[in-house]
One Martini backbone bead per residue (centre of mass of N, CA, C, O) as a GRO file, in nm:
protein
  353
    1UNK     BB    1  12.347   8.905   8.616
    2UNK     BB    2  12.204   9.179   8.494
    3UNK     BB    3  12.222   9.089   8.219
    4UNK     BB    4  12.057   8.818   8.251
    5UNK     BB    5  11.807   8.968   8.377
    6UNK     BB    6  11.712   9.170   8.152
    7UNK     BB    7  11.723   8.931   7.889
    8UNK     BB    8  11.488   8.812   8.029
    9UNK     BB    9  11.268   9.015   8.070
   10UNK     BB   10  11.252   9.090   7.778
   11UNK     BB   11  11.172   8.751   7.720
   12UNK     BB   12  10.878   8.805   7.866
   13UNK     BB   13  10.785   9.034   7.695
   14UNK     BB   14  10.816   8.945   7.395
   15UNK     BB   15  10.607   8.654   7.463
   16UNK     BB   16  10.368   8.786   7.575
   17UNK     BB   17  10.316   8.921   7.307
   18UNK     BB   18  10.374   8.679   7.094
   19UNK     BB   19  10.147   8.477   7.250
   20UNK     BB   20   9.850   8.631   7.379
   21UNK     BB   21   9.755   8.758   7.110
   22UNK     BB   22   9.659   8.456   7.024
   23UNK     BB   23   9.479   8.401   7.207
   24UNK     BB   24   9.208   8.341   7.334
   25UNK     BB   25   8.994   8.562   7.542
   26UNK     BB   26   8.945   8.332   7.739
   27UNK     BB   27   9.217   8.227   7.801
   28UNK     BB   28   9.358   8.482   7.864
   29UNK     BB   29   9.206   8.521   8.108
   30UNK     BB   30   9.271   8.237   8.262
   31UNK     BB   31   9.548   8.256   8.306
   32UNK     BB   32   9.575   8.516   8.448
   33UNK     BB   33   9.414   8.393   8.683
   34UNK     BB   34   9.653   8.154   8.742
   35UNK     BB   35   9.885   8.351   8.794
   36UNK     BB   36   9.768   8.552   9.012
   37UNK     BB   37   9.730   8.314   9.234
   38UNK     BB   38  10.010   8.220   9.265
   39UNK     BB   39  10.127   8.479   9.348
   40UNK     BB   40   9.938   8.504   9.622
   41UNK     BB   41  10.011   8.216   9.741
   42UNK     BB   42  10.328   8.342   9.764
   43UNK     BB   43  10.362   8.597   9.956
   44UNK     BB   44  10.496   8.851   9.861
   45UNK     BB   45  10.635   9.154   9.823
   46UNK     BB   46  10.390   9.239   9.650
   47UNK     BB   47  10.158   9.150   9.821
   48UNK     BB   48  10.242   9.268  10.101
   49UNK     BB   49  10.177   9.559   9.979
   50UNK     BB   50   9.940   9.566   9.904
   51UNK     BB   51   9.789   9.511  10.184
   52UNK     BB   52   9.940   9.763  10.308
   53UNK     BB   53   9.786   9.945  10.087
   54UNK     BB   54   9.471   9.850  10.174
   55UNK     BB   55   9.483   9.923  10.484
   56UNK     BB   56   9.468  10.243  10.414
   57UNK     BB   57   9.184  10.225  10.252
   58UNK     BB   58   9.037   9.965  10.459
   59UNK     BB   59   9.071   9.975  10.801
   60UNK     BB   60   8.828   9.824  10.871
   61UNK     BB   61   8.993   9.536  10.820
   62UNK     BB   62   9.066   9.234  10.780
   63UNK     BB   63   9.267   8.982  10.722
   64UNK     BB   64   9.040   8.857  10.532
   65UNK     BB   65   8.969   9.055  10.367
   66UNK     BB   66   9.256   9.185  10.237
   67UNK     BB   67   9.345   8.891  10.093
   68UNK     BB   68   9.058   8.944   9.903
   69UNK     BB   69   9.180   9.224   9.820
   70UNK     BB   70   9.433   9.117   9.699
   71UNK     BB   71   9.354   8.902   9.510
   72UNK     BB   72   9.148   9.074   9.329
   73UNK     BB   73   9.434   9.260   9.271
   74UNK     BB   74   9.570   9.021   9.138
   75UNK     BB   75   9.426   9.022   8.894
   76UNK     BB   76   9.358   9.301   8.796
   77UNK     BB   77   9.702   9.308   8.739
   78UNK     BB   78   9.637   9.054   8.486
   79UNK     BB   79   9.426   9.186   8.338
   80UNK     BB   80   9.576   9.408   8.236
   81UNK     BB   81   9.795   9.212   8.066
   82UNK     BB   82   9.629   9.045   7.872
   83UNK     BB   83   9.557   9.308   7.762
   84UNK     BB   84   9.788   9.442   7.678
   85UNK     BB   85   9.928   9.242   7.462
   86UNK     BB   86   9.626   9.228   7.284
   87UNK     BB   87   9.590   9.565   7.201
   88UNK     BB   88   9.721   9.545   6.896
   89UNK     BB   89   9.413   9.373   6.796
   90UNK     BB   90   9.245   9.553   6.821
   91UNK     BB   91   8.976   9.717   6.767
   92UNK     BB   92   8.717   9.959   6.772
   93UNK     BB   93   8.503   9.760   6.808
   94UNK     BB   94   8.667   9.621   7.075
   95UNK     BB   95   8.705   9.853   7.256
   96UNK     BB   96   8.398  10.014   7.276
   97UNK     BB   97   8.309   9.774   7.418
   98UNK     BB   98   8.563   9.777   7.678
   99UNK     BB   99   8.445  10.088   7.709
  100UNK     BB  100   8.317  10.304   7.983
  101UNK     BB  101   8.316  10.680   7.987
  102UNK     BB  102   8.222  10.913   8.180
  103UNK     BB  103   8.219  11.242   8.131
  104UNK     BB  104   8.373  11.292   7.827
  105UNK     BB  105   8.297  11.601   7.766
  106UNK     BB  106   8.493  11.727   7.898
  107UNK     BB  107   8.741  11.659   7.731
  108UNK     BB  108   8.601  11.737   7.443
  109UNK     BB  109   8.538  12.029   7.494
  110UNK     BB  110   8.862  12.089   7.530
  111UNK     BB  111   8.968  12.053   7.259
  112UNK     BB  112   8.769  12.175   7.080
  113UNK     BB  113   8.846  12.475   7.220
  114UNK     BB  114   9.176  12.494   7.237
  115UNK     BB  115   9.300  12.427   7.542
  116UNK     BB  116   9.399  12.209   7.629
  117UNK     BB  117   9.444  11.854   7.797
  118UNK     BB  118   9.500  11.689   8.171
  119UNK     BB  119   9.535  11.378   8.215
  120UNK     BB  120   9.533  11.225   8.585
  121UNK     BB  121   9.580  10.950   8.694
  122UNK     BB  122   9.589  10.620   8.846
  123UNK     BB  123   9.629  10.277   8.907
  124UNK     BB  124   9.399  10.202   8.742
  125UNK     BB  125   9.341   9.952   8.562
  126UNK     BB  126   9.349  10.054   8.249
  127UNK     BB  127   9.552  10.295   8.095
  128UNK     BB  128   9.570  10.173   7.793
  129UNK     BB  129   9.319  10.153   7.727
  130UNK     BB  130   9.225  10.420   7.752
  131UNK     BB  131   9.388  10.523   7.551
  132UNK     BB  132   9.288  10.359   7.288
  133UNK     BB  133   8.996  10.514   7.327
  134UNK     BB  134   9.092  10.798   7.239
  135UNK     BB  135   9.265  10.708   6.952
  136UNK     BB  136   9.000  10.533   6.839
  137UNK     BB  137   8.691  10.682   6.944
  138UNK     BB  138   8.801  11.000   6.964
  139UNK     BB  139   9.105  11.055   6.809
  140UNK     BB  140   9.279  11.147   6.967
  141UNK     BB  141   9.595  11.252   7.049
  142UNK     BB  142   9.861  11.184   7.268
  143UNK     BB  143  10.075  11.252   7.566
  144UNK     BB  144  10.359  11.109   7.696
  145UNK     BB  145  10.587  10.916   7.956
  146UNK     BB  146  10.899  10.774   7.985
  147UNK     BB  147  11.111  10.600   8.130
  148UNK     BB  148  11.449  10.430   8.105
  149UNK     BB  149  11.494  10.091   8.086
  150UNK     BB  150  11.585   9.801   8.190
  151UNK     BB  151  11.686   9.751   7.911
  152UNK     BB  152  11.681   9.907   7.612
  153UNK     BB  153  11.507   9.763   7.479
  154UNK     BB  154  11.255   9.741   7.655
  155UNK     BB  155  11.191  10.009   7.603
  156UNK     BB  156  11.159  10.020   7.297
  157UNK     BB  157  10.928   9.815   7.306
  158UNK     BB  158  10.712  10.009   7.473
  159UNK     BB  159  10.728  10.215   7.264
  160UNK     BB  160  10.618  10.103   7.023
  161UNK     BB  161  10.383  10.001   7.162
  162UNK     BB  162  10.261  10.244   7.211
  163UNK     BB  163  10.266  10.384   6.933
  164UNK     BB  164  10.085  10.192   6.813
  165UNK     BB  165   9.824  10.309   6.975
  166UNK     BB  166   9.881  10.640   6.973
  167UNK     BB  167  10.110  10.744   7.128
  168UNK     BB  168  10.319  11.007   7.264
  169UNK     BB  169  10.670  10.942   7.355
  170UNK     BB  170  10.860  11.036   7.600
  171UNK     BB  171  11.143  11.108   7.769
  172UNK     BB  172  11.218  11.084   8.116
  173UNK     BB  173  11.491  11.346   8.180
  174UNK     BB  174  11.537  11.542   8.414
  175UNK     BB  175  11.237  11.673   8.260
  176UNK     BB  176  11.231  11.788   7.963
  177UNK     BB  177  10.926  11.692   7.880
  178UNK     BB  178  10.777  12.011   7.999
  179UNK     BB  179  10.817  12.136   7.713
  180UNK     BB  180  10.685  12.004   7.542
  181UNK     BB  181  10.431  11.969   7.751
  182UNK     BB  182  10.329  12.244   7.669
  183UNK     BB  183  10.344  12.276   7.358
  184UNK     BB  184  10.099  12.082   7.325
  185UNK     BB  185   9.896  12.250   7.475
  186UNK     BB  186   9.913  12.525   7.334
  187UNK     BB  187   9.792  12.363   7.076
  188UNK     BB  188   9.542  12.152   7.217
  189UNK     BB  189   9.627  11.951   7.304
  190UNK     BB  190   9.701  11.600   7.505
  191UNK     BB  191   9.793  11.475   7.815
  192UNK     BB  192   9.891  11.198   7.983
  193UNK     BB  193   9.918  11.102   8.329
  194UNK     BB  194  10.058  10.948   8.582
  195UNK     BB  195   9.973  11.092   8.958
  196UNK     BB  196  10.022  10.894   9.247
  197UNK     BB  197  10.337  10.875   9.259
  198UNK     BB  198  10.607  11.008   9.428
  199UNK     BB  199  11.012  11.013   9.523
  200UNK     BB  200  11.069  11.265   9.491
  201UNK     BB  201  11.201  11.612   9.576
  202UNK     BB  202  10.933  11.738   9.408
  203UNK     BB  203  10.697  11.570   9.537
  204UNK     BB  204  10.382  11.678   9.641
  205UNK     BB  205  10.229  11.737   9.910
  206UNK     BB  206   9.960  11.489  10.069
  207UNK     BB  207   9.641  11.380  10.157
  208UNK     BB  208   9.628  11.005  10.206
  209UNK     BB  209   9.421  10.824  10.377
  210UNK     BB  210   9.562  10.965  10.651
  211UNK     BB  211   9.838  11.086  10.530
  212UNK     BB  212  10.161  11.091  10.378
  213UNK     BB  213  10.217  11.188  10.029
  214UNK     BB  214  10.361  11.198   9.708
  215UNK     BB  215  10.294  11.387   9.410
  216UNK     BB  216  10.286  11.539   9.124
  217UNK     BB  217  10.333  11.825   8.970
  218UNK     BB  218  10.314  11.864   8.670
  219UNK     BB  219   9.994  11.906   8.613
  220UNK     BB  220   9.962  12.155   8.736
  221UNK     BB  221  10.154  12.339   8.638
  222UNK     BB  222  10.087  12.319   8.375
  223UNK     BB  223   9.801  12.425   8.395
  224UNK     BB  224   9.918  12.732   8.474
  225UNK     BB  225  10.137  12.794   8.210
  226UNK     BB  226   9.870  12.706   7.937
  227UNK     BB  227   9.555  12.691   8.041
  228UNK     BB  228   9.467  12.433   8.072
  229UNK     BB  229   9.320  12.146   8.157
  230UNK     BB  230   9.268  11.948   8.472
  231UNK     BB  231   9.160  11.572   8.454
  232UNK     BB  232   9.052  11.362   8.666
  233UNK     BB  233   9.088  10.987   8.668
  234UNK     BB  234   8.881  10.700   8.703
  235UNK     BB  235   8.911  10.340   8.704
  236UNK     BB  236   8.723  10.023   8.637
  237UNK     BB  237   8.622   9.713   8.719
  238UNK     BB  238   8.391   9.470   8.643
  239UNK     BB  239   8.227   9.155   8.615
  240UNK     BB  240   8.284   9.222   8.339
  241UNK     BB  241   8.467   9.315   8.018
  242UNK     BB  242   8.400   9.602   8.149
  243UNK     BB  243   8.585   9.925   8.175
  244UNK     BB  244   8.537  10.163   8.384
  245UNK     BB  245   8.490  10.535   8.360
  246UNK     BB  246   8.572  10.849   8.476
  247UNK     BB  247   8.532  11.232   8.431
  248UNK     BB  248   8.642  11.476   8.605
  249UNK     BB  249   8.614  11.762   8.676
  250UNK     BB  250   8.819  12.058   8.707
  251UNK     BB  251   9.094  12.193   8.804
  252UNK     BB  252   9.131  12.495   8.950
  253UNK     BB  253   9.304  12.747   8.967
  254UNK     BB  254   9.391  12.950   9.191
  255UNK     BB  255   9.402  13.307   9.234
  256UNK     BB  256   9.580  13.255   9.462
  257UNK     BB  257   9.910  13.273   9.519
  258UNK     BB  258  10.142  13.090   9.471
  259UNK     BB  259  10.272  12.839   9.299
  260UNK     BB  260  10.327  12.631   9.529
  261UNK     BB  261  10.013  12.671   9.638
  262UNK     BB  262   9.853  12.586   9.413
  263UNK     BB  263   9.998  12.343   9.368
  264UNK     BB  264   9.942  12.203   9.633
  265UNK     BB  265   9.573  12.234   9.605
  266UNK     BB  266   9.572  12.082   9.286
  267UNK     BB  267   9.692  11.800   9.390
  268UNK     BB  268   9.477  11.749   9.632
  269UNK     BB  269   9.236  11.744   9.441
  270UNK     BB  270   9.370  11.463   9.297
  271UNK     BB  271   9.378  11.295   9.537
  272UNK     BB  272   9.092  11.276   9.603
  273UNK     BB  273   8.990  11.195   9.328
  274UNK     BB  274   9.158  10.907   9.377
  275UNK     BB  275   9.049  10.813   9.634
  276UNK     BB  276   8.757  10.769   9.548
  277UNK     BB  277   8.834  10.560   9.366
  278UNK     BB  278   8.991  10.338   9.474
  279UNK     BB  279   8.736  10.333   9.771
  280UNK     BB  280   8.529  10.195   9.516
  281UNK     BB  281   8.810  10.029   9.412
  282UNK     BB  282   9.064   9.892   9.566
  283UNK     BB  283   9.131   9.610   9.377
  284UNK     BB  284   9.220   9.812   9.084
  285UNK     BB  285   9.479   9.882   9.239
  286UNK     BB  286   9.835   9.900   9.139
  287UNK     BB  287   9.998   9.918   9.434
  288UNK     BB  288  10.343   9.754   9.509
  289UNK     BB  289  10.412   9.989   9.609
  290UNK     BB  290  10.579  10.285   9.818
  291UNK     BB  291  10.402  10.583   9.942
  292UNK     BB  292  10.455  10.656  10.202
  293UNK     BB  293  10.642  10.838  10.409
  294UNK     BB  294  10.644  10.612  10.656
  295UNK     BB  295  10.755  10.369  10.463
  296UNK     BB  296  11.024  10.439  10.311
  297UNK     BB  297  11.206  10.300  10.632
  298UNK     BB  298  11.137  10.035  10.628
  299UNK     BB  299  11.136   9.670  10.641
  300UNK     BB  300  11.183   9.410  10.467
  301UNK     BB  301  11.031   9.160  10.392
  302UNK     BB  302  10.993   8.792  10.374
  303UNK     BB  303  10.754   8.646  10.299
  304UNK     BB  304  10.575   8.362  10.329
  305UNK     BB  305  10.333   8.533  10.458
  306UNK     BB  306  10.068   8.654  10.624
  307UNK     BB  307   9.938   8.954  10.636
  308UNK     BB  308   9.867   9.113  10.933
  309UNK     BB  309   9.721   9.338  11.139
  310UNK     BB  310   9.974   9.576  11.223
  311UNK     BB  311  10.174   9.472  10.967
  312UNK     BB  312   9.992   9.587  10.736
  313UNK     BB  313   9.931   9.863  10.833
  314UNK     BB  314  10.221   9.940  10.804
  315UNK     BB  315  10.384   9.835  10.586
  316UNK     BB  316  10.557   9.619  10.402
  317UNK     BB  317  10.805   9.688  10.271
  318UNK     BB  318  11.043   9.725  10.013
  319UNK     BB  319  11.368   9.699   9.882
  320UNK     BB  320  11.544   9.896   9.680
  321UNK     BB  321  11.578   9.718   9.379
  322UNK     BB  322  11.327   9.529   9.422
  323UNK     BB  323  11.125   9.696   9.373
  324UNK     BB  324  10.810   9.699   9.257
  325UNK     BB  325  10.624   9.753   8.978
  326UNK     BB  326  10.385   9.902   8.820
  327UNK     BB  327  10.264   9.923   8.498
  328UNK     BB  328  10.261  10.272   8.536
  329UNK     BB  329  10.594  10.249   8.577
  330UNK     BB  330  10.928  10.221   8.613
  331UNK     BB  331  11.168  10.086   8.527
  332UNK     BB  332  11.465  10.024   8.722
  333UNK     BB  333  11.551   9.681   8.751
  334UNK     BB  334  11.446   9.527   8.534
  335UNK     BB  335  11.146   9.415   8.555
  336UNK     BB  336  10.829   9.608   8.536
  337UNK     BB  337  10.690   9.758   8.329
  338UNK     BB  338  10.638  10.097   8.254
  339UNK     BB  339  10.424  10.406   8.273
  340UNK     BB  340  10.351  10.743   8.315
  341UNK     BB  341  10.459  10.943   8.475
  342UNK     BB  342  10.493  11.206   8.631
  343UNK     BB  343  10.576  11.524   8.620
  344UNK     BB  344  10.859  11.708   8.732
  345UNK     BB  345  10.990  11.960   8.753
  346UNK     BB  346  11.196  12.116   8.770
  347UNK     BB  347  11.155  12.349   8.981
  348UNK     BB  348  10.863  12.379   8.789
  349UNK     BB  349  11.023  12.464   8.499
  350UNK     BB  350  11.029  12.534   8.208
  351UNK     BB  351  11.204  12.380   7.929
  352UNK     BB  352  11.381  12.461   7.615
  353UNK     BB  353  11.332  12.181   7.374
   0.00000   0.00000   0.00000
């Protein structure tokens, strides 16, 4: 059966791939569109967990706000997906039109210094898109990570597809990925890493949302060992076809402190500022897995039904291999694709690969 699960999963995004990249981008809208109020409307553990986790996003809300920002989450998700099939086919004078990111004097800056920066993001908007701006309206090449996909084909799939837009992809096994990602920082280049959720034993300790959640180490740590710049990023959807997004001032090393002292103050400083970004576009957050280390002991809810008051925002987990992932981090079970999560070294280490 996990066999046959596997082969479906792959040719649904191999089809996905050579499908929608074909449709008018009016078409493939409107797809997505119709796509995600279905998934929205059956009230799945995928819908109830975004809910669970918007309603720590914003506390004062309604169970009828949440169920409204829970859809326009779901298109938000289903828009990313038909975005990213399309993304092979967009020329650079369709990226430039379709993205516009504040402060990105920061980054530019800090390359031409020849300082290596990492840009470390959460799973706000299309951070694919975000990186194929990056690679073909600024040039620059970047590295990120990607942990290794069931099946392997799924993972070689997305790898290709990665690496088509210009980014150059490491597998995350063991750490291992965060001695190449210091090499090229020293190198000057630029590294980006999704940030936002770690569940792993190395995951830096946080307050989100007037939580705790863990977010990983690795961008901290880097930022420490090569002297690189360490720049969160927030993206947004708007109204229009474009997508909008900031880079934020630099996060600065503390002078003084332990490394894991200094670790934990650069990490809640990367937490707080996607926290603002989230807090400013909540439906944009592609979160529909358990982050806060609260929830992460719940039991899973049955779905087909509303999440409201007290249930909601205590937060129906997902349970054990079934927990869905969002497009920015790793298929667990051959689920959904997805990449860049943030790098958490072993204890902290560089390792000489």
């Amino acid at each position: 059966m996990s066999a046959l699960k596997d082969r479906l999963g792959d040719g649904v995004y191999g089809l996905g791939w050579a499908t929608v990249k074909k449709l008018p981008e009016p078409v493939a809208t409107g797809l997505g569109r119709r796509i995600a109020d279905l998934a929205w409307k059956r009230r799945g553990k995928s819908v109830l967990r975004l809910e669970s986790n918007l309603a720590r996003v914003v506390p004062d809300a309604t169970p009828e706000r949440l169920a409204e920002l829970s859809k326009a989450g779901m298109r938000s998700y289903m828009r990313y997906w038909m975005e990213s099939f399309r993304l092979p086919t967009w020329s650079r004078e369709r990226v430039e039109r379709g993205v516009d990111i504040k402060d990105a004097h920061y980054l530019k800056d800090g390359i031409a210094a020849g300082r290596g920066v990492v840009l470390a993001l959460p799973h706000l908007a299309n951070w694919d898109l975000a990186g194929v701006w990056v690679t073909r309206s600024l040039g620059i090449p970047f590295t990120t990570v990607a942990e290794r996909l069931k099946p392997e084909s799924l993972y070689d799939r997305f790898v290709a597809y990665r690496e088509s837009l210009g980014m150059e992809v490491l597998p995350h096994t063991g750490g291992s990925a965060f001695g190449t990602l210091a090499r090229r920082l020293r190198a000057g280049g630029l590294v980006c890493l999704v940030a936002d959720r770690d569940l792993s034993a190395s995951g830096t300790e946080v307050t989100f949302f007037g939580d705790t959640a863990r977010m990983p180490a690795g961008p901290a740590i880097l930022a420490q060992q090569t002297g690189a710049l360490l720049l969160p990023v927030t993206l947004w959807y708007d109204d229009s076809a474009v997508m909008r997004g900031r880079i934020h001032p630099p996060v600065d090393v503390p002078e003084s402190g332990s490394r894991a002292e200094k670790t934990t103050v650069m990490t809640q400083q990367l937490a707080d500022a996607f926290a603002a970004g989230i807090a400013d576009h909540p439906e944009d957050w592609h979160m529909l897995q358990r982050l806060w280390l609260a929830d992460l002991e719940e039991r899973e809810p049955t779905g087909d039904g509303p999440a409201t008051g007290a249930a909601s925002a205590s937060g129906p987990p997902p349970g054990g291999g079934t927990e869905p992932v969002s497009p920015g981090q790793t298929v667990v079970a051959g689920r959904e694709p997805a990449v860049e999560p943030g790098v958490s070294p072993e204890r902290g280490e560089e390792r000489n690969t």
